[in-house]
CSV table of C-alpha atoms in Angstrom, one decimal:
chain,number,residue,atom,x,y,z
A,1,UNK,CA,-11.4,17.9,-23.8
A,2,UNK,CA,-12.3,18.8,-20.3
A,3,UNK,CA,-15.8,19.4,-19.2
A,4,UNK,CA,-17.2,20.5,-15.9
A,5,UNK,CA,-20.6,19.5,-14.6
A,6,UNK,CA,-22.7,17.8,-12.0
A,7,UNK,CA,-22.7,14.0,-11.9
A,8,UNK,CA,-25.1,11.7,-10.2
A,9,UNK,CA,-24.2,8.3,-9.0
A,10,UNK,CA,-25.6,5.2,-7.3
A,11,UNK,CA,-26.7,6.3,-3.8
A,12,UNK,CA,-25.8,4.7,-0.6
A,13,UNK,CA,-28.0,5.1,2.4
A,14,UNK,CA,-25.2,6.2,4.8
A,15,UNK,CA,-23.0,8.2,2.5
A,16,UNK,CA,-20.0,7.7,0.3
A,17,UNK,CA,-18.0,4.4,1.1
A,18,UNK,CA,-14.3,4.9,1.9
A,19,UNK,CA,-11.7,2.9,-0.2
A,20,UNK,CA,-8.9,2.0,2.2
A,21,UNK,CA,-5.3,1.5,1.1
A,22,UNK,CA,-4.3,-2.1,0.8
A,23,UNK,CA,-0.8,-2.9,-0.6
A,24,UNK,CA,-0.5,-5.4,-3.4
A,25,UNK,CA,0.0,-9.0,-2.3
A,26,UNK,CA,3.7,-10.0,-2.0
A,27,UNK,CA,4.9,-6.4,-2.1
A,28,UNK,CA,6.0,-3.9,0.6
A,29,UNK,CA,3.4,-1.3,1.5
A,30,UNK,CA,3.9,2.3,0.2
A,31,UNK,CA,3.5,2.5,-3.6
A,32,UNK,CA,1.4,0.4,-6.0
A,33,UNK,CA,1.9,0.9,-9.8
A,34,UNK,CA,-1.0,-0.4,-11.9
A,35,UNK,CA,-2.7,-0.2,-15.3
A,36,UNK,CA,-6.4,0.6,-15.7
A,37,UNK,CA,-7.5,-3.1,-15.8
A,38,UNK,CA,-5.4,-3.8,-12.7
A,39,UNK,CA,-7.0,-0.8,-10.9
A,40,UNK,CA,-10.5,-2.1,-11.8
A,41,UNK,CA,-9.5,-5.6,-10.6
A,42,UNK,CA,-8.3,-4.3,-7.3
A,43,UNK,CA,-11.4,-2.2,-6.8
A,44,UNK,CA,-13.7,-5.2,-7.6
A,45,UNK,CA,-11.7,-7.4,-5.2
A,46,UNK,CA,-12.5,-5.0,-2.4
A,47,UNK,CA,-16.2,-4.8,-3.4
A,48,UNK,CA,-16.0,-1.2,-4.5
A,49,UNK,CA,-16.0,-1.3,-8.4
A,50,UNK,CA,-14.9,1.7,-10.3
A,51,UNK,CA,-18.5,2.5,-11.4
A,52,UNK,CA,-19.4,3.1,-7.7
A,53,UNK,CA,-18.5,6.6,-6.3
A,54,UNK,CA,-15.9,6.1,-3.5
A,55,UNK,CA,-13.7,8.2,-1.2
A,56,UNK,CA,-10.2,7.0,-1.5
A,57,UNK,CA,-8.1,7.2,1.7
A,58,UNK,CA,-5.0,7.5,-0.4
A,59,UNK,CA,-3.5,9.5,-3.3
A,60,UNK,CA,-4.2,8.2,-6.8
A,61,UNK,CA,-2.5,9.6,-9.9
A,62,UNK,CA,-3.6,8.6,-13.4
A,63,UNK,CA,-1.2,9.3,-16.3
A,64,UNK,CA,-3.1,8.6,-19.5
A,65,UNK,CA,-0.8,7.5,-22.3
A,66,UNK,CA,-3.4,6.8,-25.0
A,67,UNK,CA,-7.1,6.6,-25.6
A,68,UNK,CA,-9.7,8.5,-23.4
A,69,UNK,CA,-11.0,8.0,-19.9
A,70,UNK,CA,-14.1,9.5,-18.3
A,71,UNK,CA,-14.2,10.1,-14.5
A,72,UNK,CA,-15.5,12.6,-11.9
A,73,UNK,CA,-13.9,14.1,-8.8
A,74,UNK,CA,-16.1,16.0,-6.4
A,75,UNK,CA,-18.8,17.0,-8.8
A,76,UNK,CA,-16.4,17.9,-11.7
A,77,UNK,CA,-16.4,15.6,-14.7
A,78,UNK,CA,-13.3,15.0,-16.7
A,79,UNK,CA,-12.6,13.5,-20.1
A,80,UNK,CA,-8.9,12.6,-20.0
A,81,UNK,CA,-7.0,12.5,-23.3
A,82,UNK,CA,-3.5,11.2,-24.0
A,83,UNK,CA,-1.0,13.2,-22.2
A,84,UNK,CA,-3.3,14.2,-19.3
A,85,UNK,CA,-2.5,13.5,-15.6
A,86,UNK,CA,-5.2,13.4,-13.0
A,87,UNK,CA,-4.3,13.6,-9.3
A,88,UNK,CA,-7.0,12.6,-6.8
A,89,UNK,CA,-6.3,13.5,-3.2
A,90,UNK,CA,-7.4,11.5,-0.1
A,91,UNK,CA,-11.0,12.2,0.9
A,92,UNK,CA,-12.2,13.3,-2.5
A,93,UNK,CA,-15.1,11.4,-4.1
A,94,UNK,CA,-14.0,9.6,-7.2
A,95,UNK,CA,-16.1,7.9,-9.8
A,96,UNK,CA,-15.4,6.2,-13.2
A,97,UNK,CA,-19.0,6.1,-14.7
A,98,UNK,CA,-17.9,3.9,-17.6
A,99,UNK,CA,-15.3,1.8,-15.6
A,100,UNK,CA,-11.7,1.6,-16.8
A,101,UNK,CA,-12.4,2.1,-20.4
A,102,UNK,CA,-10.0,1.1,-23.2
A,103,UNK,CA,-7.3,3.6,-22.6
A,104,UNK,CA,-3.6,2.9,-21.7
A,105,UNK,CA,-2.7,4.5,-18.4
A,106,UNK,CA,-0.3,4.2,-15.6
A,107,UNK,CA,-1.9,4.5,-12.1
A,108,UNK,CA,0.1,5.4,-9.0
A,109,UNK,CA,-1.5,4.6,-5.6
A,110,UNK,CA,0.2,5.6,-2.4
A,111,UNK,CA,-0.9,6.7,1.2
A,112,UNK,CA,-0.1,10.1,2.4
A,113,UNK,CA,2.7,9.0,4.5
A,114,UNK,CA,4.8,7.4,1.9
A,115,UNK,CA,6.6,10.3,0.2
A,116,UNK,CA,9.5,12.1,2.0
A,117,UNK,CA,8.6,14.8,4.5
A,118,UNK,CA,9.8,17.6,2.3
A,119,UNK,CA,7.7,16.3,-0.6
A,120,UNK,CA,4.7,15.9,1.7
A,121,UNK,CA,5.0,19.5,2.7
A,122,UNK,CA,5.0,20.5,-0.9
A,123,UNK,CA,1.9,18.3,-1.5
A,124,UNK,CA,0.2,19.9,1.5
A,125,UNK,CA,0.6,23.4,0.0
A,126,UNK,CA,-1.1,22.3,-3.2
A,127,UNK,CA,-3.9,20.3,-1.6
A,128,UNK,CA,-6.5,23.0,-2.0
A,129,UNK,CA,-5.9,24.1,-5.6
A,130,UNK,CA,-8.9,23.6,-7.8
A,131,UNK,CA,-7.1,22.3,-10.9
A,132,UNK,CA,-6.3,18.6,-10.4
A,133,UNK,CA,-6.1,17.8,-14.1
A,134,UNK,CA,-2.7,18.5,-15.5
A,135,UNK,CA,-1.7,18.6,-19.2
A,136,UNK,CA,2.1,19.2,-19.4
A,137,UNK,CA,3.6,20.7,-22.5
A,138,UNK,CA,5.7,18.4,-24.8
A,139,UNK,CA,9.0,19.0,-23.1
A,140,UNK,CA,7.7,18.5,-19.5
A,141,UNK,CA,5.6,15.5,-20.6
A,142,UNK,CA,8.6,13.8,-22.1
A,143,UNK,CA,10.6,14.4,-18.8
A,144,UNK,CA,7.7,13.1,-16.6
A,145,UNK,CA,7.2,10.0,-18.7
A,146,UNK,CA,11.0,9.3,-18.5
A,147,UNK,CA,10.8,9.3,-14.8
A,148,UNK,CA,7.5,7.3,-14.7
A,149,UNK,CA,9.0,4.6,-17.0
A,150,UNK,CA,12.0,4.4,-14.6
A,151,UNK,CA,9.6,4.1,-11.7
A,152,UNK,CA,7.7,1.2,-13.6
A,153,UNK,CA,11.0,-0.6,-14.2
A,154,UNK,CA,12.2,-0.3,-10.6
A,155,UNK,CA,8.8,-1.2,-9.2
A,156,UNK,CA,8.8,-4.5,-11.3
A,157,UNK,CA,12.3,-5.4,-10.1
A,158,UNK,CA,11.4,-6.4,-6.5
A,159,UNK,CA,14.3,-8.8,-6.2
A,160,UNK,CA,17.0,-6.5,-7.8
A,161,UNK,CA,17.7,-4.6,-4.5
A,162,UNK,CA,17.5,-5.1,-0.8
A,163,UNK,CA,14.1,-4.3,0.6
A,164,UNK,CA,15.2,-1.0,2.2
A,165,UNK,CA,17.0,0.1,-1.0
A,166,UNK,CA,14.1,-0.9,-3.1
A,167,UNK,CA,11.6,1.2,-1.2
A,168,UNK,CA,13.9,4.2,-1.1
A,169,UNK,CA,14.4,4.0,-4.8
A,170,UNK,CA,10.6,4.0,-5.4
A,171,UNK,CA,10.2,6.9,-2.9
A,172,UNK,CA,12.9,9.0,-4.7
A,173,UNK,CA,11.4,8.5,-8.1
A,174,UNK,CA,7.9,9.2,-7.0
A,175,UNK,CA,9.1,12.4,-5.3
A,176,UNK,CA,10.5,13.7,-8.6
A,177,UNK,CA,7.1,13.1,-10.3
A,178,UNK,CA,5.1,14.7,-7.4
A,179,UNK,CA,7.3,17.8,-7.2
A,180,UNK,CA,7.0,18.3,-11.0
A,181,UNK,CA,3.2,17.8,-10.8
A,182,UNK,CA,2.8,20.2,-7.9
A,183,UNK,CA,4.7,23.0,-9.8
A,184,UNK,CA,2.5,22.4,-12.9
A,185,UNK,CA,-0.7,22.5,-10.7
A,186,UNK,CA,0.4,25.7,-9.0
A,187,UNK,CA,3.3,27.6,-10.6
A,188,UNK,CA,3.5,29.9,-7.6
A,189,UNK,CA,5.3,27.0,-5.8
A,190,UNK,CA,8.4,27.9,-7.8
A,191,UNK,CA,8.7,31.1,-5.7
A,192,UNK,CA,6.4,30.8,-2.8
A,193,UNK,CA,7.7,29.2,0.4
A,194,UNK,CA,4.3,27.9,1.5
A,195,UNK,CA,1.5,29.2,3.6
A,196,UNK,CA,3.0,28.4,7.0
A,197,UNK,CA,2.2,26.2,9.9
A,198,UNK,CA,-0.9,28.1,11.2
A,199,UNK,CA,-2.9,27.4,8.1
A,200,UNK,CA,-1.9,23.7,8.0
A,201,UNK,CA,-2.9,23.2,11.6
A,202,UNK,CA,-6.1,25.1,11.0
A,203,UNK,CA,-6.8,23.0,7.9
A,204,UNK,CA,-6.3,19.7,9.9
A,205,UNK,CA,-8.5,21.0,12.7
A,206,UNK,CA,-11.3,21.8,10.3
A,207,UNK,CA,-11.1,18.4,8.8
A,208,UNK,CA,-11.5,16.9,12.3
A,209,UNK,CA,-14.2,19.2,13.6
A,210,UNK,CA,-16.1,21.0,10.8
A,211,UNK,CA,-19.2,18.9,11.7
A,212,UNK,CA,-19.0,20.1,15.3
A,213,UNK,CA,-18.3,23.8,14.9
A,214,UNK,CA,-18.3,26.4,12.2
A,215,UNK,CA,-16.8,29.2,14.3
A,216,UNK,CA,-13.3,30.5,13.6
A,217,UNK,CA,-13.0,31.5,17.3
A,218,UNK,CA,-13.4,27.8,18.4
A,219,UNK,CA,-10.5,26.8,16.1
A,220,UNK,CA,-8.3,29.7,17.3
A,221,UNK,CA,-8.9,28.7,20.9
A,222,UNK,CA,-8.1,25.0,20.2
A,223,UNK,CA,-4.9,25.9,18.3
A,224,UNK,CA,-3.6,28.7,20.4
A,225,UNK,CA,-3.8,31.4,17.7
A,226,UNK,CA,-5.9,34.5,17.4
A,227,UNK,CA,-8.8,34.5,14.9
A,228,UNK,CA,-7.0,37.3,13.0
A,229,UNK,CA,-3.9,35.0,12.6
A,230,UNK,CA,-5.9,32.3,11.2
A,231,UNK,CA,-7.7,34.6,8.8
A,232,UNK,CA,-4.4,36.0,7.6
A,233,UNK,CA,-2.9,32.5,7.2
A,234,UNK,CA,-5.9,31.2,5.3
A,235,UNK,CA,-6.0,34.3,3.0
A,236,UNK,CA,-2.2,33.9,2.3
A,237,UNK,CA,-2.7,30.2,1.4
A,238,UNK,CA,-6.0,30.3,-0.5
A,239,UNK,CA,-7.1,34.0,-1.0
A,240,UNK,CA,-10.1,33.7,1.2
A,241,UNK,CA,-10.8,34.2,4.9
A,242,UNK,CA,-10.9,31.5,7.6
A,243,UNK,CA,-14.7,31.6,7.9
A,244,UNK,CA,-15.1,31.2,4.2
A,245,UNK,CA,-12.8,28.2,4.3
A,246,UNK,CA,-14.9,26.5,6.9
A,247,UNK,CA,-18.1,27.2,5.2
A,248,UNK,CA,-16.6,25.9,1.9
A,249,UNK,CA,-15.6,22.6,3.6
A,250,UNK,CA,-19.1,22.3,5.1
A,251,UNK,CA,-20.7,22.9,1.8
A,252,UNK,CA,-18.6,20.4,0.0
A,253,UNK,CA,-19.4,17.6,2.5
A,254,UNK,CA,-23.1,18.5,2.4
A,255,UNK,CA,-23.1,18.2,-1.4
A,256,UNK,CA,-21.3,14.9,-1.3
A,257,UNK,CA,-24.0,13.5,1.0
A,258,UNK,CA,-26.8,14.9,-1.0
A,259,UNK,CA,-25.5,13.4,-4.2
A,260,UNK,CA,-24.0,10.2,-3.1
A,261,UNK,CA,-26.5,9.1,-0.3
A,262,UNK,CA,-30.3,8.8,0.2
A,263,UNK,CA,-30.0,10.5,3.6
A,264,UNK,CA,-32.9,13.1,4.2
A,265,UNK,CA,-31.6,16.7,3.8
A,266,UNK,CA,-32.3,17.3,7.5
A,267,UNK,CA,-30.0,14.4,8.4
A,268,UNK,CA,-27.4,15.7,6.0
A,269,UNK,CA,-27.6,19.0,7.8
A,270,UNK,CA,-27.0,17.3,11.1
A,271,UNK,CA,-24.1,15.4,9.6
A,272,UNK,CA,-22.4,18.7,8.8
A,273,UNK,CA,-23.1,20.5,12.0
A,274,UNK,CA,-26.5,22.2,11.9
A,275,UNK,CA,-28.9,21.6,14.7
A,276,UNK,CA,-31.9,22.7,12.9
A,277,UNK,CA,-33.0,21.9,9.2
A,278,UNK,CA,-34.1,25.5,8.6
A,279,UNK,CA,-30.5,26.7,9.5
A,280,UNK,CA,-29.0,24.2,7.1
A,281,UNK,CA,-31.5,25.0,4.3
A,282,UNK,CA,-30.7,28.8,4.7
A,283,UNK,CA,-27.0,28.2,4.6
A,284,UNK,CA,-27.2,26.0,1.6
A,285,UNK,CA,-29.5,28.4,-0.3
A,286,UNK,CA,-27.2,31.3,0.5
A,287,UNK,CA,-24.2,29.5,-0.9
A,288,UNK,CA,-25.8,27.8,-3.9
A,289,UNK,CA,-29.0,29.7,-4.8
A,290,UNK,CA,-31.1,26.6,-4.2
A,291,UNK,CA,-32.4,24.4,-1.4
A,292,UNK,CA,-30.8,21.1,-0.6
A,293,UNK,CA,-33.7,19.3,-2.1
A,294,UNK,CA,-33.5,21.3,-5.4
A,295,UNK,CA,-29.8,20.7,-5.5
A,296,UNK,CA,-30.4,16.8,-5.1
A,297,UNK,CA,-33.0,16.8,-7.7
A,298,UNK,CA,-30.7,18.3,-10.3
A,299,UNK,CA,-28.2,15.6,-9.7
A,300,UNK,CA,-30.5,12.7,-10.4
A,301,UNK,CA,-29.5,10.5,-13.4
């Protein structure tokens, strides 16, 4: 049902295009509820068809009710079956190689700022879990679909409530779904209070500056923590040290650019913070066992 693997896609000279959030015409911004043909139409409207790898600047959740759906998220390929839920976080590279297919699915699209702050905190704690494909058991699936159907009904009834009440109703129903999915992604959320503010600030700083510095000491100085504090916080959140976290982020971006662009490896290295091609090649080989050029050649269609 689920298969991991490398996927190649149509290359873009400068990298992976970003899909921005655009609310549906005639509706307040915050949450769009679509089916697969509707998602495909919206993507084509913005000149980014589903068959082109893109980096969404929003959350996207696919709940497949029947049929099958093939897609890839950051070099992992998935074959969704009925009952599967796929959650794509902002910034990941998403690709539907066969387009929307013939399956029946409900798709939720929302920017990071739409859920309530407490729900956002919970999402933030789950952001770096590896398993984004969720298959609830029968009891939880029934409960999730009940809330999803209520959300569909409320979303369609734009004139049934005042605008503020309408948006708050959607936000509340979405929060129930997100909280349930987060607990299914990482059951530790049931008992863990989260990894704390130091890691979340560090994570954001790495997102902003990983192409400029790979040193834990630089992030510690910027954030006002010691390097030891950042390492402890990262280990508590993810089970690895702060330096490993930075290197993983650099490696992910390098892979994205090698697979989804035609940039020379030396330019890719510059994009992710290496002044010299030899340093980038040594880093990449140490982490993957192959050179950037070898990695790219394995991803060609």
